[in-house]
PDB file of C-alpha atoms in Angstrom:
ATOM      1  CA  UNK A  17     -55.712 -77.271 -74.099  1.00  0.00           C
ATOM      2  CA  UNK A  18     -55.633 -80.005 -71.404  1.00  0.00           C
ATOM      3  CA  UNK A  19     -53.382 -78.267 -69.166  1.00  0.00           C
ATOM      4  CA  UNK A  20     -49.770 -77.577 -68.810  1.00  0.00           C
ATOM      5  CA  UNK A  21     -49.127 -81.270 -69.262  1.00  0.00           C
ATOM      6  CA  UNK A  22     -50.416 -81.591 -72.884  1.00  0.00           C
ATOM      7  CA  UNK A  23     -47.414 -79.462 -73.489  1.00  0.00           C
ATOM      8  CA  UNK A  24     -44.938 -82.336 -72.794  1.00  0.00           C
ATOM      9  CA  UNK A  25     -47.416 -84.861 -74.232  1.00  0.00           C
ATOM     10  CA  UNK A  26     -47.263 -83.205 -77.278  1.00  0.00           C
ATOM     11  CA  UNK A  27     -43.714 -83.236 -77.574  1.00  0.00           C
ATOM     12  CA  UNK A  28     -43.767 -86.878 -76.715  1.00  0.00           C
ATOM     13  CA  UNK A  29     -46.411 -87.365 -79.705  1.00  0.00           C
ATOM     14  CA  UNK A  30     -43.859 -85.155 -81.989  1.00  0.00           C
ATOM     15  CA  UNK A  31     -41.023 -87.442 -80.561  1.00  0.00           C
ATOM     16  CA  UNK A  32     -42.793 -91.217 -81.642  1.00  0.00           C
ATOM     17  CA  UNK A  33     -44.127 -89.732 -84.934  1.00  0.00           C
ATOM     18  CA  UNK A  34     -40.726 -88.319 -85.967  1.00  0.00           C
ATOM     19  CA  UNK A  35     -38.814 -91.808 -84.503  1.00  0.00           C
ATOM     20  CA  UNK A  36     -41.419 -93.711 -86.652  1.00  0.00           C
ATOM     21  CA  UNK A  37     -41.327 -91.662 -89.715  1.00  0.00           C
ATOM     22  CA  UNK A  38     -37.524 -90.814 -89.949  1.00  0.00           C
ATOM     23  CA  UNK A  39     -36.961 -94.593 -89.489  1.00  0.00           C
ATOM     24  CA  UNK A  40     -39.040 -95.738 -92.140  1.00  0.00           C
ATOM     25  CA  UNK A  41     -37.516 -92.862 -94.236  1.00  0.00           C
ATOM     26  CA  UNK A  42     -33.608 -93.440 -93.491  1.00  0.00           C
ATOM     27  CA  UNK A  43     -33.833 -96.821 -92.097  1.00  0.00           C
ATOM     28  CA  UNK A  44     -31.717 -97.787 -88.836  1.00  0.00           C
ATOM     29  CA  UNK A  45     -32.913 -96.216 -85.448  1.00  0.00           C
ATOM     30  CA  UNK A  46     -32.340 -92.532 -85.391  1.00  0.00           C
ATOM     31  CA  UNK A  47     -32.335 -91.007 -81.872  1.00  0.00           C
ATOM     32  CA  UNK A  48     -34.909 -88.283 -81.263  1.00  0.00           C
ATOM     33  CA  UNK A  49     -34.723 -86.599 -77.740  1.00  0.00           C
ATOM     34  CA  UNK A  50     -36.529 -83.431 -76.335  1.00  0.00           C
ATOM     35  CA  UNK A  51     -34.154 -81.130 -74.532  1.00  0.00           C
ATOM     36  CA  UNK A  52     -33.525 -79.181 -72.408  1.00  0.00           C
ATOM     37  CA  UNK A  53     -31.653 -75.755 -71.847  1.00  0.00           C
ATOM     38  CA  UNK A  54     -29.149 -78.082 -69.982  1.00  0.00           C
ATOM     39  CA  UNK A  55     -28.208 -80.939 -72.783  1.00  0.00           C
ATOM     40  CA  UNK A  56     -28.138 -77.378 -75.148  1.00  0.00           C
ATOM     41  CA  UNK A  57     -24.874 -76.566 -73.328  1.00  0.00           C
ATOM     42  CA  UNK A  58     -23.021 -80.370 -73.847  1.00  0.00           C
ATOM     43  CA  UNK A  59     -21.569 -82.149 -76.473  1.00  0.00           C
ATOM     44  CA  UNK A  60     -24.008 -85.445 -77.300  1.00  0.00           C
ATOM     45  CA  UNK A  61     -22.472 -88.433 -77.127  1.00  0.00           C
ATOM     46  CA  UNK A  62     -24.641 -89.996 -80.150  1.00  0.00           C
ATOM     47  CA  UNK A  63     -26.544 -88.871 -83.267  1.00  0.00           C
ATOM     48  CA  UNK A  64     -29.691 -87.400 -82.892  1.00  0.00           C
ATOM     49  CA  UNK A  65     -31.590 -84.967 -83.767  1.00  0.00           C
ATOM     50  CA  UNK A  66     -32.752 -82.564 -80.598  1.00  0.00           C
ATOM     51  CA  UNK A  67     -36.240 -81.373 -80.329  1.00  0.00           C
ATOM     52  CA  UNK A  68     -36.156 -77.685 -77.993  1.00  0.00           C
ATOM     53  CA  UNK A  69     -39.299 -76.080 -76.975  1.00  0.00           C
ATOM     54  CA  UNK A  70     -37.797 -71.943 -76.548  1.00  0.00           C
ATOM     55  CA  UNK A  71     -41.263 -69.940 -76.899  1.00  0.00           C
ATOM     56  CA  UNK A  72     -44.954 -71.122 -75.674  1.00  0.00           C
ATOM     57  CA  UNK A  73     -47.274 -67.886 -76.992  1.00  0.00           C
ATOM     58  CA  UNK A  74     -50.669 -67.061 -77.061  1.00  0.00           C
ATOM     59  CA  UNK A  75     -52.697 -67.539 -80.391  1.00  0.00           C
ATOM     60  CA  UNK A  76     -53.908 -64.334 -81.153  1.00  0.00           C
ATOM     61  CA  UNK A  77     -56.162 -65.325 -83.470  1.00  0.00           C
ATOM     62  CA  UNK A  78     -58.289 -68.376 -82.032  1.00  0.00           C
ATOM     63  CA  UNK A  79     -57.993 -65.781 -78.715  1.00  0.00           C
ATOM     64  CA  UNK A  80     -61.863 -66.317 -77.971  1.00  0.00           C
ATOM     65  CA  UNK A  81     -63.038 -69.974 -78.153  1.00  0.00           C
ATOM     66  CA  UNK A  82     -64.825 -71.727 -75.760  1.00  0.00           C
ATOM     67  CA  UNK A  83     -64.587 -75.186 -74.725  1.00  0.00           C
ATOM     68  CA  UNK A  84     -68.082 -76.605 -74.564  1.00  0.00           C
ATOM     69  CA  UNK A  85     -69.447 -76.773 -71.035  1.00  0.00           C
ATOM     70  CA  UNK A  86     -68.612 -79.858 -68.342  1.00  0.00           C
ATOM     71  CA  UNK A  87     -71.313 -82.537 -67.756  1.00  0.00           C
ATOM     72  CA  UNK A  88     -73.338 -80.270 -64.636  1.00  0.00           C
ATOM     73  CA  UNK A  89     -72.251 -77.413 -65.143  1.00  0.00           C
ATOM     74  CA  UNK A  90     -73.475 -74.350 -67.238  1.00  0.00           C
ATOM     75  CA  UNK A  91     -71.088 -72.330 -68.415  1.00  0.00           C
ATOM     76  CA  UNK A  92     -68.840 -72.769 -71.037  1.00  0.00           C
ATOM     77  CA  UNK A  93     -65.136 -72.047 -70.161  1.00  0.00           C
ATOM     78  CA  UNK A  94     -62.498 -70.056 -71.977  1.00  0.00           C
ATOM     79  CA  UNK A  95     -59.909 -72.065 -74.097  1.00  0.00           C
ATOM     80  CA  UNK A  96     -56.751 -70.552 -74.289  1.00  0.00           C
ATOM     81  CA  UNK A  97     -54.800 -71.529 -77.390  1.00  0.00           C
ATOM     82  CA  UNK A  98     -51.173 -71.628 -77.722  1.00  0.00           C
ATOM     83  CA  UNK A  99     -48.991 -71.871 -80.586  1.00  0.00           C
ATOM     84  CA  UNK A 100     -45.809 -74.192 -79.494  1.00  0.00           C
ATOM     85  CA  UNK A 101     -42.373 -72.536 -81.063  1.00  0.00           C
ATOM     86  CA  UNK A 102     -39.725 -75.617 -81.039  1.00  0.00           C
ATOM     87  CA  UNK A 103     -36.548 -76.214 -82.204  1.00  0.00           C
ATOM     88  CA  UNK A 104     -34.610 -78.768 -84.276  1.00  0.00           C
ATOM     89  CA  UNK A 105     -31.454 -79.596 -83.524  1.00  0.00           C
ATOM     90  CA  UNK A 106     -29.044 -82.118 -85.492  1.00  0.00           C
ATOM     91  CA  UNK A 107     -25.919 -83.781 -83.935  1.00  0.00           C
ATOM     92  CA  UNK A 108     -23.459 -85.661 -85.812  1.00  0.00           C
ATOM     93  CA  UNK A 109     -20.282 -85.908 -86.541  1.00  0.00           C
ATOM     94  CA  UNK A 110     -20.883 -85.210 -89.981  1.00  0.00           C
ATOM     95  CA  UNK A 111     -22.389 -82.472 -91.228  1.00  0.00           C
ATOM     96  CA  UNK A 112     -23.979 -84.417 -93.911  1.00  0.00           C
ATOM     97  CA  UNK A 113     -26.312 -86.483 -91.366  1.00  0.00           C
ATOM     98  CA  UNK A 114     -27.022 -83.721 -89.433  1.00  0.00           C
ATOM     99  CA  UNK A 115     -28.550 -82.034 -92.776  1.00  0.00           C
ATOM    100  CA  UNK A 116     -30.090 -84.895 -93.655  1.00  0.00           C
ATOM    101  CA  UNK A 117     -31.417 -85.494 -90.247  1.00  0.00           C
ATOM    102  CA  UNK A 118     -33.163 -81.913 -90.493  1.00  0.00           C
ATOM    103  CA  UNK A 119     -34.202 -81.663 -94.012  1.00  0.00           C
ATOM    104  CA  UNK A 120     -36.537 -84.951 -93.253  1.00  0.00           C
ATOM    105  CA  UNK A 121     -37.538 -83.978 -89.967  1.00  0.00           C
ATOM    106  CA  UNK A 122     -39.034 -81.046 -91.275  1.00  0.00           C
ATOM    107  CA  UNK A 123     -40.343 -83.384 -94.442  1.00  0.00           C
ATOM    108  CA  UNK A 124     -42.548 -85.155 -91.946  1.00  0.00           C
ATOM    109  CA  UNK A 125     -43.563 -82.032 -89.732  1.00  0.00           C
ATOM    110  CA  UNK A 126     -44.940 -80.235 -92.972  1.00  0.00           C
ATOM    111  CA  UNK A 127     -46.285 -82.979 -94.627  1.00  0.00           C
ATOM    112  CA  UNK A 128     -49.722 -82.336 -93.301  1.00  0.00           C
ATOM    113  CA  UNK A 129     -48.765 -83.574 -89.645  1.00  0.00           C
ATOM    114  CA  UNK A 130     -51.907 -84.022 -87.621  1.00  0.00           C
ATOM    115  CA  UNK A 131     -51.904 -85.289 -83.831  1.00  0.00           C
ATOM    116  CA  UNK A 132     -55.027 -86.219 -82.826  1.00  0.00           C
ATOM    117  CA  UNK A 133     -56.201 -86.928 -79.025  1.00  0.00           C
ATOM    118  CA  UNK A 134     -55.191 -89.955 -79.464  1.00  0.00           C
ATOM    119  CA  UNK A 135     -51.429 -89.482 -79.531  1.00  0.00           C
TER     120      UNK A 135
END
C-alpha cells in the first residue's frame, strides 16, 4: 500500500466507478458520497447511496510480501496488506430506490471490479 492516503483514494476510485456505472445502469445522476460517522447520524437531504468505511484489517494471508526494493537502496521492505471492510448505504424516500440503489451497487462491485494504479 501507498500509505494511509491510498485509503481515501481508493474510496474516491470506488466513488467515480460506482457514479459511472450506476448511471449508465439506471440512467439520471445518482449521488454517491463517502461518509462519515457524522452524516451516519442525519437525515440526507437527497438520494444517494452512502459508501462507510467501519473496519481497516490486516490480511492475514498475503501477511509476508515484500515490495521490491527502492532505486539505491538494498533491501526490500515489508508490504502490509489490508483488506478494506465498507459499507453501503441507500437513502430514499422510497424503499424501492433504495433497494434498487443497493442491489446494483453491489452488481458493479462483484462484477469482477478491478482498480488499477491508475484510478
Amino acid at each position: 500500500m501507498a500509505g494511509y492516503r491510498a485509503t481515501m483514494g481508493v474510496l474516491q476510485a470506488l466513488k467515480e466507478r460506482l457514479s459511472l456505472r450506476m448511471t449508465a445502469l439506471l440512467g439520471g445522476n445518482p449521488s454517491i458520497k463517502i461518509l462519515g460517522s457524522q452524516e451516519l447520524s442525519g437525515v440526507p437531504s437527497s438520494e444517494a447511496l452512502g459508501i462507510y468505511l467501519y473496519r481497516i484489517a490486516v490480511d492475514p494471508y498475503a501477511r509476508n510480501r515484500y515490495l521490491s526494493a527502492p532505486e539505491g537502496r538494498r533491501t526490500s521492505r515489508a508490504e502490509l496488506p489490508i483488506n478494506l471492510h465498507i459499507l453501503l448505504v441507500g437513502w430514499s424516500d422510497k424503499s424501492e430506490s433504495e433497494v434498487v440503489y443497493l442491489s446494483t451497487a453491489m452488481q458493479v462491485i462483484g462484477s469482477a471490479l478491478n482498480l488499477g494504479i491508475a484510478h
